Amino acid sequence: MSYDFNSKIGIVTGGGKGIGKGITSLLATLGAKVYVFGRSSLAEGTQFSDDEEINNRIIYINVDVSDFNEVQLAIDKIKSESGRIDFLVNNAGITKDNLLLRMSETDWDTVMNINLKGAFNTCKAASKVMMSQRSGRIINIGSIVGTTGNAGQSNYSASKAGMIGFTKSLAKELGSRNILVNLIAPGFIETDMTAKLSEEQLKSFVDNIPLKRSGLPVDIAKVVAFFISDDSNYVTGQVLHVDGGLAI
Ligand code: NDP
């Protein structure tokens, strides 16, 4: 990819592993300074690249995205340290799968609080900075199950469907300030999250993908880069499935 993000500063939530790590690595490789929000102190020592110059552009901040005050404090810190926020990628997400009858109230609330309220927390704090600079890009990471639904994932699917309505509403609210808000809906991407699936589930997923392969974090990262770049200057409020055709 040939985008030049040298002057760009932004945030990737859950950027320490999986899809988020792929996004962080690509954006930093393209020159951006990336603040990573995550909870695990292990992520603090994550090597994103063999190139130290690229690693030095990545700053880890211990933040639980579901905690309104922690998010606000982290964004205040970025504003005072770096002066601006050009992009926010809401990637942090979890699953707590179960059939509805067996799903606990806690599992419902935890998934909603991280996946959906987490995006509210970060967007509320970061959009204030973006509004004052009259520019910004917000990219929410949803999921194909936000449109298709999935048995055993009612909490997760509802949180991802909620992100679609949230994305479209913010696109309408923030468009006049030149803040573009879009959602990427990944299909089956190889990460720790999908490593929980059984061999049988895995096979049935891949069998149903028209491109006959699972995706890689970089497949999502490249589309994030497009949404941050000037190539998407007239695109907002969109849901883009990046899934090898799985949701067709
Ligand atoms: P992983 O489980 O590999 O990574 C999830 C990331 O989210 C981790 O870095 C984790 O950091 C972070 N995270 C979780 N909870 C919080 C929290 N409360 N505060 C801050 N960070 C948090 O997941 P994936 O990379 O697979 O998924 C990334 C996103 O893509 C998710 O939103 C997921 O729903 C979505 N997605 C993934 C698909 C796939 O096939 N993998 C398919 C469709 C959508 P830490 O451990 O430090 O808290």
Coordinates of C-alpha atoms and ligand atoms in Angstrom, one line a residue:
M1 CA 0.0 0.0 0.0
S2 CA 1.3 3.4 -0.8
Y3 CA -0.7 5.8 1.4
D4 CA 1.4 8.3 3.3
F5 CA 0.0 8.7 6.8
N6 CA 3.1 10.5 8.2
S7 CA 1.1 13.4 9.6
K8 CA -1.7 11.3 11.0
I9 CA -2.4 10.5 14.6
G10 CA -5.1 8.2 15.9
I11 CA -6.4 5.4 18.1
V12 CA -7.0 1.7 17.5
T13 CA -8.9 0.0 20.4
G14 CA -7.9 -3.6 21.0
G15 CA -4.9 -3.0 18.8
G16 CA -2.6 -5.3 20.7
K17 CA -3.6 -8.5 19.0
G18 CA -5.7 -10.1 16.2
I19 CA -7.3 -7.8 13.7
G20 CA -6.4 -4.8 15.8
K21 CA -2.8 -5.7 15.7
G22 CA -2.9 -6.0 12.0
I23 CA -4.6 -2.6 11.7
T24 CA -2.1 -1.0 14.0
S25 CA 0.9 -2.5 12.3
L26 CA -0.2 -1.4 8.8
L27 CA -1.1 2.2 9.9
A28 CA 2.2 2.6 11.7
T29 CA 4.0 1.2 8.7
L30 CA 2.3 3.8 6.5
G31 CA 3.7 6.4 8.9
A32 CA 0.8 7.1 11.4
K33 CA 1.3 7.5 15.1
V34 CA -1.0 5.0 16.7
Y35 CA -2.3 4.9 20.3
V36 CA -3.5 1.4 21.2
F37 CA -6.1 1.0 23.8
G38 CA -6.2 -2.4 25.6
R39 CA -6.5 -4.0 29.0
S40 CA -3.8 -6.6 29.0
S41 CA -0.5 -5.5 30.3
L42 CA 1.0 -8.2 28.1
A43 CA 0.1 -6.1 25.0
E44 CA 2.4 -3.4 26.3
G45 CA 5.5 -5.3 25.1
T46 CA 3.9 -6.4 21.8
Q47 CA 6.3 -6.2 18.9
F48 CA 4.4 -4.9 15.9
S49 CA 7.3 -4.9 13.4
D50 CA 11.0 -5.8 13.1
D51 CA 11.5 -2.1 12.3
E52 CA 12.1 -0.2 15.6
E53 CA 11.1 3.1 13.9
I54 CA 7.7 1.6 13.2
N55 CA 7.4 0.2 16.8
N56 CA 8.3 3.7 18.1
R57 CA 5.2 5.1 16.4
I58 CA 2.9 2.9 18.5
I59 CA 2.0 3.9 22.0
Y60 CA 0.1 1.5 24.3
I61 CA -2.4 2.9 26.8
N62 CA -4.1 0.6 29.4
V63 CA -7.8 1.4 28.9
D64 CA -10.9 -0.6 29.4
V65 CA -13.1 0.8 26.6
S66 CA -16.3 0.0 28.6
D67 CA -15.2 2.5 31.3
F68 CA -16.4 6.0 30.3
N69 CA -14.0 7.8 32.6
E70 CA -10.9 5.8 31.7
V71 CA -11.6 6.5 28.0
Q72 CA -12.1 10.2 28.6
L73 CA -8.8 10.4 30.5
A74 CA -6.9 8.6 27.8
I75 CA -8.3 10.8 25.1
D76 CA -7.5 13.9 27.1
K77 CA -3.9 12.6 27.4
I78 CA -3.6 12.1 23.7
K79 CA -5.0 15.6 23.0
S80 CA -2.5 17.2 25.3
E81 CA 0.4 15.0 24.1
S82 CA -0.3 15.1 20.4
G83 CA -2.7 17.9 19.8
R84 CA -5.1 16.1 17.5
I85 CA -6.9 12.9 16.6
D86 CA -7.2 12.1 12.9
F87 CA -8.7 8.6 13.2
L88 CA -10.4 6.3 15.6
V89 CA -10.8 2.6 14.9
N90 CA -13.2 0.9 17.3
N91 CA -12.0 -2.6 17.0
A92 CA -12.1 -3.9 20.6
G93 CA -14.7 -6.6 21.0
I94 CA -15.4 -9.9 22.7
T95 CA -17.8 -12.8 22.4
K96 CA -19.6 -14.6 25.2
D97 CA -21.5 -17.2 23.2
N98 CA -24.5 -19.2 24.3
L99 CA -28.0 -20.0 23.3
L100 CA -30.5 -17.4 24.7
L101 CA -32.0 -19.8 27.3
R102 CA -28.5 -20.4 28.7
M103 CA -27.2 -16.9 28.4
S104 CA -26.6 -15.1 31.7
E105 CA -27.5 -11.5 32.2
T106 CA -23.8 -10.8 32.9
D107 CA -22.8 -12.3 29.6
W108 CA -25.3 -10.1 27.8
D109 CA -24.3 -7.0 29.7
T110 CA -20.5 -7.6 29.3
V111 CA -20.7 -8.0 25.6
M112 CA -22.9 -4.9 25.2
N113 CA -20.7 -2.8 27.5
I114 CA -17.5 -3.6 25.6
N115 CA -18.7 -3.9 22.0
L116 CA -21.3 -1.2 21.9
K117 CA -21.0 1.1 24.8
G118 CA -17.2 1.0 24.3
A119 CA -17.7 2.6 20.9
F120 CA -20.1 5.2 22.4
N121 CA -17.4 6.1 25.0
T122 CA -14.6 6.5 22.5
C123 CA -16.7 8.2 19.8
K124 CA -18.1 10.7 22.4
A125 CA -14.6 11.7 23.6
A126 CA -12.8 11.6 20.3
S127 CA -15.5 13.3 18.2
K128 CA -15.2 16.4 20.4
V129 CA -11.5 16.7 19.4
M130 CA -12.4 15.9 15.7
M131 CA -15.2 18.5 15.7
S132 CA -12.8 21.3 16.9
Q133 CA -10.3 20.4 14.2
R134 CA -13.2 20.0 11.6
S135 CA -11.9 16.7 10.3
G136 CA -11.7 13.1 11.4
R137 CA -12.4 9.5 10.4
I138 CA -14.2 6.9 12.6
I139 CA -14.1 3.3 11.5
N140 CA -16.2 0.9 13.5
I141 CA -15.4 -2.8 13.3
G142 CA -18.7 -4.7 13.3
S143 CA -19.3 -8.2 12.0
I144 CA -21.3 -10.0 9.3
V145 CA -23.5 -11.4 12.1
G146 CA -24.7 -7.9 12.8
T147 CA -26.7 -8.2 9.6
T148 CA -27.1 -12.0 9.3
G149 CA -27.6 -12.9 13.0
N150 CA -26.1 -16.2 14.3
A151 CA -27.6 -18.8 16.6
G152 CA -25.7 -18.8 19.9
Q153 CA -24.5 -15.2 19.4
S154 CA -27.6 -13.1 20.2
N155 CA -25.7 -10.8 22.5
Y156 CA -22.7 -10.4 20.1
S157 CA -25.0 -10.0 17.0
A158 CA -27.1 -7.4 18.8
S159 CA -24.1 -5.4 19.8
K160 CA -22.7 -5.5 16.2
A161 CA -26.2 -4.6 14.7
G162 CA -26.3 -1.8 17.2
M163 CA -23.0 -0.5 15.8
I164 CA -24.5 -0.2 12.4
G165 CA -27.3 2.1 13.6
F166 CA -24.7 4.0 15.7
T167 CA -22.4 4.4 12.7
K168 CA -25.2 5.7 10.4
S169 CA -26.5 8.1 13.1
L170 CA -23.0 9.5 13.7
A171 CA -22.4 9.9 10.0
K172 CA -25.4 12.1 9.8
E173 CA -24.6 14.1 13.0
L174 CA -20.9 14.6 12.2
G175 CA -20.8 15.0 8.4
S176 CA -21.1 18.7 8.4
R177 CA -17.9 18.9 10.5
N178 CA -16.1 16.8 7.9
I179 CA -16.0 13.7 10.2
L180 CA -16.6 10.5 8.2
V181 CA -18.0 7.4 10.0
N182 CA -18.0 4.0 8.4
L183 CA -18.3 0.4 9.5
I184 CA -16.3 -2.6 8.3
A185 CA -18.1 -6.0 8.8
P186 CA -15.5 -8.7 8.8
G187 CA -16.4 -12.3 8.0
F188 CA -14.2 -15.1 9.2
I189 CA -10.8 -13.8 10.1
E190 CA -8.0 -15.9 11.7
T191 CA -7.4 -14.6 15.2
D192 CA -7.7 -15.8 18.9
M193 CA -11.4 -15.1 18.7
T194 CA -12.0 -17.6 15.9
A195 CA -9.4 -20.1 17.4
K196 CA -12.2 -20.9 19.9
L197 CA -14.2 -22.5 17.1
S198 CA -14.3 -26.3 16.7
E199 CA -12.7 -28.0 13.6
E200 CA -16.3 -28.7 12.4
Q201 CA -17.4 -25.1 12.8
L202 CA -14.2 -24.0 11.0
K203 CA -14.8 -26.3 8.0
S204 CA -18.4 -25.3 7.6
F205 CA -17.4 -21.6 7.6
V206 CA -14.7 -22.0 5.0
D207 CA -17.0 -24.2 2.8
N208 CA -19.5 -21.3 2.7
I209 CA -17.0 -18.6 1.8
P210 CA -17.1 -18.0 -2.0
L211 CA -13.4 -17.1 -2.0
K212 CA -12.8 -20.5 -0.2
R213 CA -10.4 -19.1 2.4
S214 CA -10.6 -17.5 5.8
G215 CA -9.4 -13.9 6.0
L216 CA -6.3 -12.4 7.6
P217 CA -6.1 -9.3 9.8
V218 CA -4.3 -7.5 7.0
D219 CA -7.3 -8.0 4.7
I220 CA -9.3 -5.8 7.2
A221 CA -6.3 -3.4 7.8
K222 CA -6.1 -2.5 4.1
V223 CA -9.8 -1.5 4.1
V224 CA -9.3 0.6 7.3
A225 CA -6.4 2.4 5.5
F226 CA -8.7 3.1 2.6
F227 CA -11.3 4.7 5.0
I228 CA -8.6 6.8 6.6
S229 CA -7.2 7.9 3.2
D230 CA -8.3 10.7 0.9
D231 CA -9.6 8.0 -1.5
S232 CA -12.7 7.7 0.7
N233 CA -13.3 11.5 1.0
Y234 CA -17.0 11.1 -0.2
V235 CA -17.9 7.9 1.7
T236 CA -19.7 8.0 5.0
G237 CA -22.3 6.0 6.9
Q238 CA -21.5 2.8 4.9
V239 CA -21.3 -0.8 6.0
L240 CA -18.6 -2.6 4.0
H241 CA -18.5 -6.4 4.3
V242 CA -15.0 -7.7 4.1
D243 CA -15.7 -11.4 4.2
G244 CA -14.7 -13.2 1.0
G245 CA -18.4 -13.1 0.1
L246 CA -19.6 -15.0 3.1
A247 CA -22.6 -12.8 3.8
I248 CA -23.9 -12.7 0.2
Ligands
NDP1 P1 -9.2 -10.8 19.6 O1 -9.9 -11.5 20.7 O2 -8.1 -11.4 18.9 O3 -8.8 -9.3 20.1 C1 -9.7 -8.5 20.7 C2 -9.0 -7.3 21.2 O4 -10.0 -6.5 21.9 C3 -7.9 -7.6 22.1 O5 -6.8 -6.8 21.7 C4 -8.4 -7.1 23.4 O6 -7.4 -6.5 24.2 C5 -9.4 -6.0 23.1 N1 -10.4 -5.8 24.1 C6 -11.3 -6.7 24.5 N2 -12.0 -6.1 25.5 C7 -11.5 -4.9 25.7 C8 -11.8 -3.8 26.6 N3 -12.8 -3.9 27.5 N4 -11.1 -2.7 26.5 C9 -10.1 -2.6 25.6 N5 -9.7 -3.5 24.8 C10 -10.5 -4.7 24.8 O7 -10.4 -10.5 18.5 P2 -10.3 -10.2 16.9 O8 -9.1 -9.6 16.6 O9 -10.7 -11.5 16.3 O10 -11.6 -9.2 16.8 C11 -11.4 -7.8 16.6 C12 -12.7 -7.2 16.3 O11 -13.2 -7.8 15.0 C13 -13.8 -7.5 17.3 O12 -14.6 -6.3 17.4 C14 -14.6 -8.6 16.7 O13 -15.9 -8.6 17.1 C15 -14.5 -8.3 15.2 N6 -14.7 -9.4 14.3 C16 -13.8 -10.5 14.3 C17 -14.0 -11.5 13.5 C18 -13.1 -12.7 13.3 O14 -13.3 -13.6 12.5 N7 -12.0 -12.7 14.1 C19 -15.2 -11.6 12.6 C20 -16.0 -10.4 12.7 C21 -15.8 -9.4 13.5 P3 -7.1 -7.0 25.7 O15 -7.0 -8.5 25.7 O16 -5.8 -6.3 26.0 O17 -8.2 -6.5 26.5

